[in-house]
PDB file of C-alpha atoms and ligand atoms in Angstrom:
ATOM      1  CA  MET A  18      87.819  98.391 111.457  1.00  0.00           C
ATOM      2  CA  LEU A  19      88.239  94.839 112.776  1.00  0.00           C
ATOM      3  CA  THR A  20      89.701  92.370 110.280  1.00  0.00           C
ATOM      4  CA  ASP A  21      89.551  88.595 109.969  1.00  0.00           C
ATOM      5  CA  ALA A  22      92.321  87.214 107.759  1.00  0.00           C
ATOM      6  CA  HIS A  23      90.894  83.697 107.833  1.00  0.00           C
ATOM      7  CA  CYS A  24      87.400  82.309 108.382  1.00  0.00           C
ATOM      8  CA  HIS A  25      84.928  79.838 106.875  1.00  0.00           C
ATOM      9  CA  PRO A  26      81.511  81.569 106.542  1.00  0.00           C
ATOM     10  CA  PHE A  27      79.930  78.517 104.878  1.00  0.00           C
ATOM     11  CA  ASP A  28      80.716  76.354 107.921  1.00  0.00           C
ATOM     12  CA  LEU A  29      80.033  79.154 110.395  1.00  0.00           C
ATOM     13  CA  VAL A  30      76.452  79.669 109.201  1.00  0.00           C
ATOM     14  CA  HIS A  31      75.685  76.050 110.119  1.00  0.00           C
ATOM     15  CA  ALA A  32      76.905  76.633 113.669  1.00  0.00           C
ATOM     16  CA  PHE A  33      75.448  80.143 113.937  1.00  0.00           C
ATOM     17  CA  PRO A  34      72.739  81.124 111.419  1.00  0.00           C
ATOM     18  CA  GLN A  35      72.920  84.868 112.293  1.00  0.00           C
ATOM     19  CA  ALA A  36      76.658  85.040 111.590  1.00  0.00           C
ATOM     20  CA  GLU A  37      76.570  87.296 108.531  1.00  0.00           C
ATOM     21  CA  GLN A  38      74.202  89.789 110.212  1.00  0.00           C
ATOM     22  CA  GLU A  39      76.634  89.915 113.091  1.00  0.00           C
ATOM     23  CA  ARG A  40      79.619  90.490 110.795  1.00  0.00           C
ATOM     24  CA  ARG A  41      77.806  93.403 109.201  1.00  0.00           C
ATOM     25  CA  LYS A  42      76.824  94.861 112.570  1.00  0.00           C
ATOM     26  CA  LEU A  43      80.399  94.591 113.912  1.00  0.00           C
ATOM     27  CA  ARG A  44      81.770  95.945 110.582  1.00  0.00           C
ATOM     28  CA  ILE A  45      84.338  93.180 110.107  1.00  0.00           C
ATOM     29  CA  LEU A  46      86.387  93.036 106.941  1.00  0.00           C
ATOM     30  CA  ALA A  47      86.981  89.320 106.360  1.00  0.00           C
ATOM     31  CA  ALA A  48      88.751  86.925 103.990  1.00  0.00           C
ATOM     32  CA  ALA A  49      86.485  83.900 103.455  1.00  0.00           C
ATOM     33  CA  SER A  50      88.071  80.509 102.753  1.00  0.00           C
ATOM     34  CA  ALA A  51      86.321  77.784 100.773  1.00  0.00           C
ATOM     35  CA  CYS A  52      87.534  74.379  99.624  1.00  0.00           C
ATOM     36  CA  THR A  53      84.600  73.210  97.496  1.00  0.00           C
ATOM     37  CA  GLN A  54      82.653  74.894  94.701  1.00  0.00           C
ATOM     38  CA  LYS A  55      79.505  74.886  96.853  1.00  0.00           C
ATOM     39  CA  GLU A  56      81.285  76.661  99.719  1.00  0.00           C
ATOM     40  CA  PHE A  57      82.853  79.183  97.379  1.00  0.00           C
ATOM     41  CA  LEU A  58      79.564  80.082  95.678  1.00  0.00           C
ATOM     42  CA  HIS A  59      77.908  80.525  99.094  1.00  0.00           C
ATOM     43  CA  ASN A  60      80.680  82.889 100.233  1.00  0.00           C
ATOM     44  CA  GLU A  61      80.695  84.742  96.926  1.00  0.00           C
ATOM     45  CA  THR A  62      76.946  85.431  97.239  1.00  0.00           C
ATOM     46  CA  LEU A  63      77.532  86.881 100.729  1.00  0.00           C
ATOM     47  CA  ALA A  64      80.315  89.023  99.252  1.00  0.00           C
ATOM     48  CA  HIS A  65      78.110  90.314  96.429  1.00  0.00           C
ATOM     49  CA  ASN A  66      75.263  91.100  98.839  1.00  0.00           C
ATOM     50  CA  ALA A  67      77.665  92.954 101.148  1.00  0.00           C
ATOM     51  CA  ALA A  68      78.951  95.021  98.208  1.00  0.00           C
ATOM     52  CA  ALA A  69      75.377  95.796  97.052  1.00  0.00           C
ATOM     53  CA  ASP A  70      74.476  96.950 100.580  1.00  0.00           C
ATOM     54  CA  SER A  71      77.756  98.913 101.017  1.00  0.00           C
ATOM     55  CA  VAL A  72      78.650  97.109 104.260  1.00  0.00           C
ATOM     56  CA  ALA A  73      82.019  95.685 105.354  1.00  0.00           C
ATOM     57  CA  PRO A  74      83.432  93.663 102.437  1.00  0.00           C
ATOM     58  CA  LEU A  75      83.922  89.906 102.432  1.00  0.00           C
ATOM     59  CA  LEU A  76      86.775  88.625 100.246  1.00  0.00           C
ATOM     60  CA  PRO A  77      86.165  85.241  98.569  1.00  0.00           C
ATOM     61  CA  CYS A  78      89.178  82.887  98.545  1.00  0.00           C
ATOM     62  CA  PHE A  79      89.490  79.318  97.291  1.00  0.00           C
ATOM     63  CA  GLY A  80      91.978  76.610  98.228  1.00  0.00           C
ATOM     64  CA  LEU A  81      92.336  72.866  98.599  1.00  0.00           C
ATOM     65  CA  HIS A  82      92.937  72.251 102.289  1.00  0.00           C
ATOM     66  CA  PRO A  83      95.898  69.965 103.061  1.00  0.00           C
ATOM     67  CA  GLN A  84      93.685  67.806 105.311  1.00  0.00           C
ATOM     68  CA  LEU A  85      91.287  67.077 102.470  1.00  0.00           C
ATOM     69  CA  PRO A  86      93.060  63.946 101.114  1.00  0.00           C
ATOM     70  CA  ALA A  87      93.210  62.342 104.587  1.00  0.00           C
ATOM     71  CA  VAL A  88      89.600  63.274 105.374  1.00  0.00           C
ATOM     72  CA  ARG A  89      88.465  61.686 102.118  1.00  0.00           C
ATOM     73  CA  ALA A  90      90.570  58.567 102.757  1.00  0.00           C
ATOM     74  CA  ALA A  91      89.012  58.205 106.232  1.00  0.00           C
ATOM     75  CA  GLU A  92      85.570  58.334 104.622  1.00  0.00           C
ATOM     76  CA  GLY A  93      86.720  55.422 102.462  1.00  0.00           C
ATOM     77  CA  ASN A  94      86.804  57.696  99.456  1.00  0.00           C
ATOM     78  CA  PRO A  95      90.349  58.670  98.431  1.00  0.00           C
ATOM     79  CA  PHE A  96      90.603  62.025  96.662  1.00  0.00           C
ATOM     80  CA  PRO A  97      90.018  61.000  93.034  1.00  0.00           C
ATOM     81  CA  GLU A  98      92.262  62.396  90.345  1.00  0.00           C
ATOM     82  CA  THR A  99      89.273  63.750  88.399  1.00  0.00           C
ATOM     83  CA  GLU A 100      88.075  65.754  91.413  1.00  0.00           C
ATOM     84  CA  ILE A 101      91.537  67.192  92.041  1.00  0.00           C
ATOM     85  CA  ASN A 102      91.750  68.283  88.428  1.00  0.00           C
ATOM     86  CA  GLU A 103      88.232  69.724  88.448  1.00  0.00           C
ATOM     87  CA  SER A 104      88.939  71.696  91.615  1.00  0.00           C
ATOM     88  CA  LEU A 105      92.170  73.095  90.198  1.00  0.00           C
ATOM     89  CA  GLU A 106      90.372  73.952  86.944  1.00  0.00           C
ATOM     90  CA  PHE A 107      87.691  75.747  88.967  1.00  0.00           C
ATOM     91  CA  MET A 108      90.366  77.673  90.883  1.00  0.00           C
ATOM     92  CA  HIS A 109      92.054  78.594  87.643  1.00  0.00           C
ATOM     93  CA  SER A 110      88.794  79.846  86.091  1.00  0.00           C
ATOM     94  CA  LEU A 111      87.980  81.921  89.197  1.00  0.00           C
ATOM     95  CA  ALA A 112      91.438  83.502  89.151  1.00  0.00           C
ATOM     96  CA  GLN A 113      91.194  84.219  85.455  1.00  0.00           C
ATOM     97  CA  ALA A 114      87.779  85.861  85.893  1.00  0.00           C
ATOM     98  CA  GLY A 115      89.050  88.044  88.751  1.00  0.00           C
ATOM     99  CA  ARG A 116      86.690  86.399  91.247  1.00  0.00           C
ATOM    100  CA  LEU A 117      89.368  85.489  93.800  1.00  0.00           C
ATOM    101  CA  SER A 118      90.971  87.600  96.522  1.00  0.00           C
ATOM    102  CA  ALA A 119      93.490  84.894  97.450  1.00  0.00           C
ATOM    103  CA  ILE A 120      94.444  81.270  96.938  1.00  0.00           C
ATOM    104  CA  GLY A 121      93.962  79.300 100.144  1.00  0.00           C
ATOM    105  CA  GLU A 122      93.907  77.910 102.535  1.00  0.00           C
ATOM    106  CA  CYS A 123      96.442  75.461 101.193  1.00  0.00           C
ATOM    107  CA  GLY A 124      99.653  74.075 102.650  1.00  0.00           C
ATOM    108  CA  PHE A 125     100.862  71.164 104.715  1.00  0.00           C
ATOM    109  CA  ASP A 126      99.530  69.226 107.676  1.00  0.00           C
ATOM    110  CA  LEU A 127     101.665  66.424 109.103  1.00  0.00           C
ATOM    111  CA  TYR A 128      99.983  66.434 112.504  1.00  0.00           C
ATOM    112  CA  ASN A 129      99.279  62.695 112.690  1.00  0.00           C
ATOM    113  CA  ALA A 130      99.948  59.432 110.871  1.00  0.00           C
ATOM    114  CA  ALA A 131      96.850  59.721 108.660  1.00  0.00           C
ATOM    115  CA  PHE A 132      97.906  63.189 107.455  1.00  0.00           C
ATOM    116  CA  LYS A 133     101.528  62.061 107.000  1.00  0.00           C
ATOM    117  CA  GLU A 134     100.362  59.287 104.721  1.00  0.00           C
ATOM    118  CA  THR A 135      99.015  61.859 102.280  1.00  0.00           C
ATOM    119  CA  GLU A 136     102.189  63.958 102.178  1.00  0.00           C
ATOM    120  CA  ALA A 137     102.827  63.254  98.498  1.00  0.00           C
ATOM    121  CA  ILE A 138      99.335  64.440  97.477  1.00  0.00           C
ATOM    122  CA  GLN A 139      99.688  67.461  99.766  1.00  0.00           C
ATOM    123  CA  ASP A 140     102.931  68.342  97.957  1.00  0.00           C
ATOM    124  CA  ARG A 141     101.250  68.054  94.595  1.00  0.00           C
ATOM    125  CA  LEU A 142      98.221  70.117  95.611  1.00  0.00           C
ATOM    126  CA  PHE A 143     100.409  72.821  97.075  1.00  0.00           C
ATOM    127  CA  SER A 144     102.626  73.140  93.986  1.00  0.00           C
ATOM    128  CA  ALA A 145      99.612  73.392  91.687  1.00  0.00           C
ATOM    129  CA  GLN A 146      97.962  76.046  93.871  1.00  0.00           C
ATOM    130  CA  ALA A 147     101.145  78.060  94.335  1.00  0.00           C
ATOM    131  CA  GLU A 148     101.535  78.077  90.564  1.00  0.00           C
ATOM    132  CA  ILE A 149      98.056  79.620  90.161  1.00  0.00           C
ATOM    133  CA  SER A 150      98.854  82.165  92.874  1.00  0.00           C
ATOM    134  CA  LEU A 151     102.023  83.214  91.014  1.00  0.00           C
ATOM    135  CA  ARG A 152     100.409  83.231  87.607  1.00  0.00           C
ATOM    136  CA  TYR A 153      97.596  85.556  88.712  1.00  0.00           C
ATOM    137  CA  ASP A 154      99.614  87.460  91.321  1.00  0.00           C
ATOM    138  CA  LEU A 155      97.230  86.449  94.106  1.00  0.00           C
ATOM    139  CA  PRO A 156      98.075  86.273  97.829  1.00  0.00           C
ATOM    140  CA  LEU A 157      98.618  82.776  99.213  1.00  0.00           C
ATOM    141  CA  VAL A 158      96.927  81.791 102.493  1.00  0.00           C
ATOM    142  CA  ILE A 159      98.877  78.969 104.106  1.00  0.00           C
ATOM    143  CA  HIS A 160      97.908  76.377 106.700  1.00  0.00           C
ATOM    144  CA  VAL A 161     100.978  74.678 108.139  1.00  0.00           C
ATOM    145  CA  ARG A 162     100.989  72.269 111.054  1.00  0.00           C
ATOM    146  CA  ARG A 163     104.025  70.198 112.124  1.00  0.00           C
ATOM    147  CA  ALA A 164     105.477  70.995 108.702  1.00  0.00           C
ATOM    148  CA  ILE A 165     107.337  74.312 109.018  1.00  0.00           C
ATOM    149  CA  HIS A 166     110.402  72.666 107.421  1.00  0.00           C
ATOM    150  CA  LYS A 167     108.404  72.288 104.214  1.00  0.00           C
ATOM    151  CA  THR A 168     107.797  76.035 103.985  1.00  0.00           C
ATOM    152  CA  PHE A 169     111.546  76.634 104.390  1.00  0.00           C
ATOM    153  CA  ASN A 170     112.241  74.188 101.553  1.00  0.00           C
ATOM    154  CA  LEU A 171     109.910  76.286  99.399  1.00  0.00           C
ATOM    155  CA  THR A 172     111.488  79.668 100.153  1.00  0.00           C
ATOM    156  CA  ASP A 173     112.454  80.279  96.510  1.00  0.00           C
ATOM    157  CA  LEU A 174     108.832  79.906  95.459  1.00  0.00           C
ATOM    158  CA  LEU A 175     107.402  81.904  98.379  1.00  0.00           C
ATOM    159  CA  LEU A 176     109.795  84.752  97.578  1.00  0.00           C
ATOM    160  CA  LYS A 177     107.987  85.265  94.281  1.00  0.00           C
ATOM    161  CA  CYS A 178     104.514  85.465  95.874  1.00  0.00           C
ATOM    162  CA  LYS A 179     102.755  88.792  96.120  1.00  0.00           C
ATOM    163  CA  SER A 180     102.139  88.006  99.805  1.00  0.00           C
ATOM    164  CA  VAL A 181     102.068  84.918 101.999  1.00  0.00           C
ATOM    165  CA  ILE A 182      99.566  84.864 104.851  1.00  0.00           C
ATOM    166  CA  PHE A 183     100.310  82.217 107.454  1.00  0.00           C
ATOM    167  CA  HIS A 184      96.969  81.546 109.077  1.00  0.00           C
ATOM    168  CA  SER A 185      97.091  80.605 112.751  1.00  0.00           C
ATOM    169  CA  TRP A 186     100.893  80.610 112.690  1.00  0.00           C
ATOM    170  CA  SER A 187     102.149  77.638 114.696  1.00  0.00           C
ATOM    171  CA  GLY A 188     105.888  78.159 114.284  1.00  0.00           C
ATOM    172  CA  THR A 189     108.240  79.987 116.625  1.00  0.00           C
ATOM    173  CA  PHE A 190     109.083  83.684 116.482  1.00  0.00           C
ATOM    174  CA  GLU A 191     112.565  82.759 115.216  1.00  0.00           C
ATOM    175  CA  GLU A 192     111.083  80.731 112.342  1.00  0.00           C
ATOM    176  CA  ALA A 193     108.848  83.660 111.383  1.00  0.00           C
ATOM    177  CA  GLN A 194     111.842  85.965 111.558  1.00  0.00           C
ATOM    178  CA  SER A 195     113.887  83.633 109.383  1.00  0.00           C
ATOM    179  CA  LEU A 196     111.212  83.640 106.648  1.00  0.00           C
ATOM    180  CA  MET A 197     111.135  87.443 106.725  1.00  0.00           C
ATOM    181  CA  ARG A 198     114.951  87.678 106.625  1.00  0.00           C
ATOM    182  CA  ARG A 199     114.951  85.496 103.531  1.00  0.00           C
ATOM    183  CA  GLY A 200     112.744  88.146 101.940  1.00  0.00           C
ATOM    184  CA  VAL A 201     109.352  86.409 101.971  1.00  0.00           C
ATOM    185  CA  ASN A 202     106.535  88.986 102.090  1.00  0.00           C
ATOM    186  CA  ALA A 203     105.023  87.092 105.000  1.00  0.00           C
ATOM    187  CA  TYR A 204     102.174  87.989 107.341  1.00  0.00           C
ATOM    188  CA  PHE A 205     101.367  86.006 110.478  1.00  0.00           C
ATOM    189  CA  SER A 206      97.819  85.675 111.699  1.00  0.00           C
ATOM    190  CA  PHE A 207      96.602  84.881 115.231  1.00  0.00           C
ATOM    191  CA  GLY A 208      93.210  84.043 116.679  1.00  0.00           C
ATOM    192  CA  ASN A 209      91.745  82.818 119.942  1.00  0.00           C
ATOM    193  CA  VAL A 210      94.886  80.792 120.739  1.00  0.00           C
ATOM    194  CA  ILE A 211      96.622  83.927 122.065  1.00  0.00           C
ATOM    195  CA  ALA A 212      93.867  84.230 124.673  1.00  0.00           C
ATOM    196  CA  LEU A 213      94.093  80.519 125.520  1.00  0.00           C
ATOM    197  CA  ASN A 214      97.586  80.566 126.993  1.00  0.00           C
ATOM    198  CA  HIS A 215      99.387  79.072 123.981  1.00  0.00           C
ATOM    199  CA  LYS A 216     102.824  80.317 124.992  1.00  0.00           C
ATOM    200  CA  GLN A 217     104.521  80.067 121.616  1.00  0.00           C
ATOM    201  CA  ALA A 218     101.758  81.909 119.709  1.00  0.00           C
ATOM    202  CA  MET A 219     101.635  84.563 122.469  1.00  0.00           C
ATOM    203  CA  ARG A 220     105.396  85.102 122.284  1.00  0.00           C
ATOM    204  CA  THR A 221     105.404  85.389 118.486  1.00  0.00           C
ATOM    205  CA  CYS A 222     102.443  87.775 118.531  1.00  0.00           C
ATOM    206  CA  THR A 223     104.334  89.884 121.073  1.00  0.00           C
ATOM    207  CA  LEU A 224     107.672  90.038 119.278  1.00  0.00           C
ATOM    208  CA  LEU A 225     106.774  90.241 115.571  1.00  0.00           C
ATOM    209  CA  PRO A 226     107.186  93.578 113.789  1.00  0.00           C
ATOM    210  CA  ILE A 227     103.761  95.198 114.042  1.00  0.00           C
ATOM    211  CA  GLU A 228     103.440  95.540 110.251  1.00  0.00           C
ATOM    212  CA  ARG A 229     103.487  91.725 109.897  1.00  0.00           C
ATOM    213  CA  LEU A 230     100.617  91.000 112.286  1.00  0.00           C
ATOM    214  CA  LEU A 231      97.091  89.897 111.326  1.00  0.00           C
ATOM    215  CA  THR A 232      94.076  88.687 113.309  1.00  0.00           C
ATOM    216  CA  GLU A 233      91.644  85.896 112.491  1.00  0.00           C
ATOM    217  CA  THR A 234      88.820  83.788 113.915  1.00  0.00           C
ATOM    218  CA  ASP A 235      89.212  80.641 111.729  1.00  0.00           C
ATOM    219  CA  ALA A 236      85.469  80.566 112.502  1.00  0.00           C
ATOM    220  CA  PRO A 237      83.901  78.219 113.353  1.00  0.00           C
ATOM    221  CA  PHE A 238      86.961  76.019 113.972  1.00  0.00           C
ATOM    222  CA  GLN A 239      88.940  77.747 116.755  1.00  0.00           C
ATOM    223  CA  PRO A 240      86.600  78.180 119.726  1.00  0.00           C
ATOM    224  CA  HIS A 241      87.347  79.654 123.114  1.00  0.00           C
ATOM    225  CA  ARG A 242      87.463  77.191 125.961  1.00  0.00           C
ATOM    226  CA  GLY A 243      83.909  76.086 126.772  1.00  0.00           C
ATOM    227  CA  MET A 244      82.466  77.377 123.476  1.00  0.00           C
ATOM    228  CA  ASP A 245      81.273  75.223 120.587  1.00  0.00           C
ATOM    229  CA  PHE A 246      82.639  77.407 117.807  1.00  0.00           C
ATOM    230  CA  SER A 247      84.606  80.585 117.112  1.00  0.00           C
ATOM    231  CA  GLN A 248      82.818  83.577 115.631  1.00  0.00           C
ATOM    232  CA  TRP A 249      83.289  87.182 114.558  1.00  0.00           C
ATOM    233  CA  ALA A 250      82.330  88.506 118.002  1.00  0.00           C
ATOM    234  CA  ASP A 251      85.613  86.975 119.259  1.00  0.00           C
ATOM    235  CA  LEU A 252      87.720  89.561 117.424  1.00  0.00           C
ATOM    236  CA  PRO A 253      87.563  92.430 119.964  1.00  0.00           C
ATOM    237  CA  LEU A 254      89.040  90.138 122.646  1.00  0.00           C
ATOM    238  CA  ILE A 255      91.721  88.881 120.237  1.00  0.00           C
ATOM    239  CA  ILE A 256      92.788  92.484 119.503  1.00  0.00           C
ATOM    240  CA  GLU A 257      92.711  93.448 123.202  1.00  0.00           C
ATOM    241  CA  THR A 258      94.803  90.404 124.095  1.00  0.00           C
ATOM    242  CA  ALA A 259      97.348  91.166 121.359  1.00  0.00           C
ATOM    243  CA  ALA A 260      97.590  94.801 122.523  1.00  0.00           C
ATOM    244  CA  GLU A 261      98.082  93.715 126.167  1.00  0.00           C
ATOM    245  CA  LEU A 262     100.780  91.210 125.199  1.00  0.00           C
ATOM    246  CA  ARG A 263     102.692  93.844 123.236  1.00  0.00           C
ATOM    247  CA  CYS A 264     102.342  96.391 126.073  1.00  0.00           C
ATOM    248  CA  GLU A 265     103.722  93.895 128.595  1.00  0.00           C
ATOM    249  CA  ALA A 266     106.773  93.528 126.354  1.00  0.00           C
ATOM    250  CA  GLY A 267     107.224  97.311 126.286  1.00  0.00           C
ATOM    251  CA  ASN A 268     105.702  97.946 122.836  1.00  0.00           C
ATOM    252  CA  LYS A 269     102.989 100.309 124.053  1.00  0.00           C
ATOM    253  CA  ILE A 270      99.868 100.306 121.911  1.00  0.00           C
ATOM    254  CA  ASP A 271      96.185 100.362 122.776  1.00  0.00           C
ATOM    255  CA  ALA A 272      93.573  98.084 121.220  1.00  0.00           C
ATOM    256  CA  LYS A 273      92.096 100.829 118.990  1.00  0.00           C
ATOM    257  CA  ASN A 274      95.458 101.743 117.465  1.00  0.00           C
ATOM    258  CA  LEU A 275      96.403  98.103 117.039  1.00  0.00           C
ATOM    259  CA  GLU A 276      93.083  97.451 115.296  1.00  0.00           C
ATOM    260  CA  ALA A 277      93.808 100.296 112.847  1.00  0.00           C
ATOM    261  CA  ARG A 278      97.378  99.074 112.279  1.00  0.00           C
ATOM    262  CA  ILE A 279      96.188  95.499 111.609  1.00  0.00           C
ATOM    263  CA  GLU A 280      93.521  96.763 109.222  1.00  0.00           C
ATOM    264  CA  LYS A 281      96.300  98.498 107.283  1.00  0.00           C
ATOM    265  CA  ASN A 282      98.298  95.227 107.247  1.00  0.00           C
ATOM    266  CA  PHE A 283      95.235  93.303 106.054  1.00  0.00           C
ATOM    267  CA  ARG A 284      94.655  95.749 103.191  1.00  0.00           C
ATOM    268  CA  THR A 285      98.314  95.555 102.152  1.00  0.00           C
ATOM    269  CA  ALA A 286      98.463  91.756 102.430  1.00  0.00           C
ATOM    270  CA  PHE A 287      95.315  91.258 100.312  1.00  0.00           C
ATOM    271  CA  GLY A 288      96.200  94.075  97.913  1.00  0.00           C
ATOM    272  CA  LEU A 289      93.105  96.229  98.614  1.00  0.00           C
TER     273      LEU A 289
HETATM  274 ZN1   ZN B  10      90.778  77.338 108.317  1.00  0.00          ZN
END
């Protein structure tokens, strides 16, 4: 079974209205990220319908994206304290009611000056979300861009997490290895970038222990060159590319076996 460790069905349906039908047809087990109540409730309805129809499950997740404060500031509307508190309250109530498969995506994004300016709020949001993840023993899905050092500073906290899923891992293989050596139950997820000649992601995907590997689409936000959006139909190529990369490095595996191995990793990482 193909697995998508990170996607945004609420946003995808706007780019591609038939997305959910396609997910069902391709039998893709997916973890659905949401960062507002509206997005979460949309994804949760899809998840309930999938369960009622006994098709591939969709796992609802909720997290405050680290870009959110900068996006709001750019709109001339800084993230108000009341909204932060309401969102965290909502997350807390979902976790308490057993409606969440993971906390995330959350994390750190210091890609440009506008994001850097919100570093203090990002820190606060991350701590609050990590606390909920620990309290309810939920996996943590992390977005980290130009901020790997911050995850290293948080090793003590990450060590206590049930699992830590680094979506679209942008660090080096050595940084991934260092997190694992410190004992973090870390998984590293890759999407279309490995088929787009991103050397560092390709190298990490090639060298990581196979039991730490996940695949994702980040749909609709990580398109192939020339495409407007990423989608679930991208997953077969992502798996084939990952299998080819590992074969070239001498770790012989075909796409079918890699797909099965990654499904096992997905189920372990999300505690299914
Ligand atoms: Zn995302």
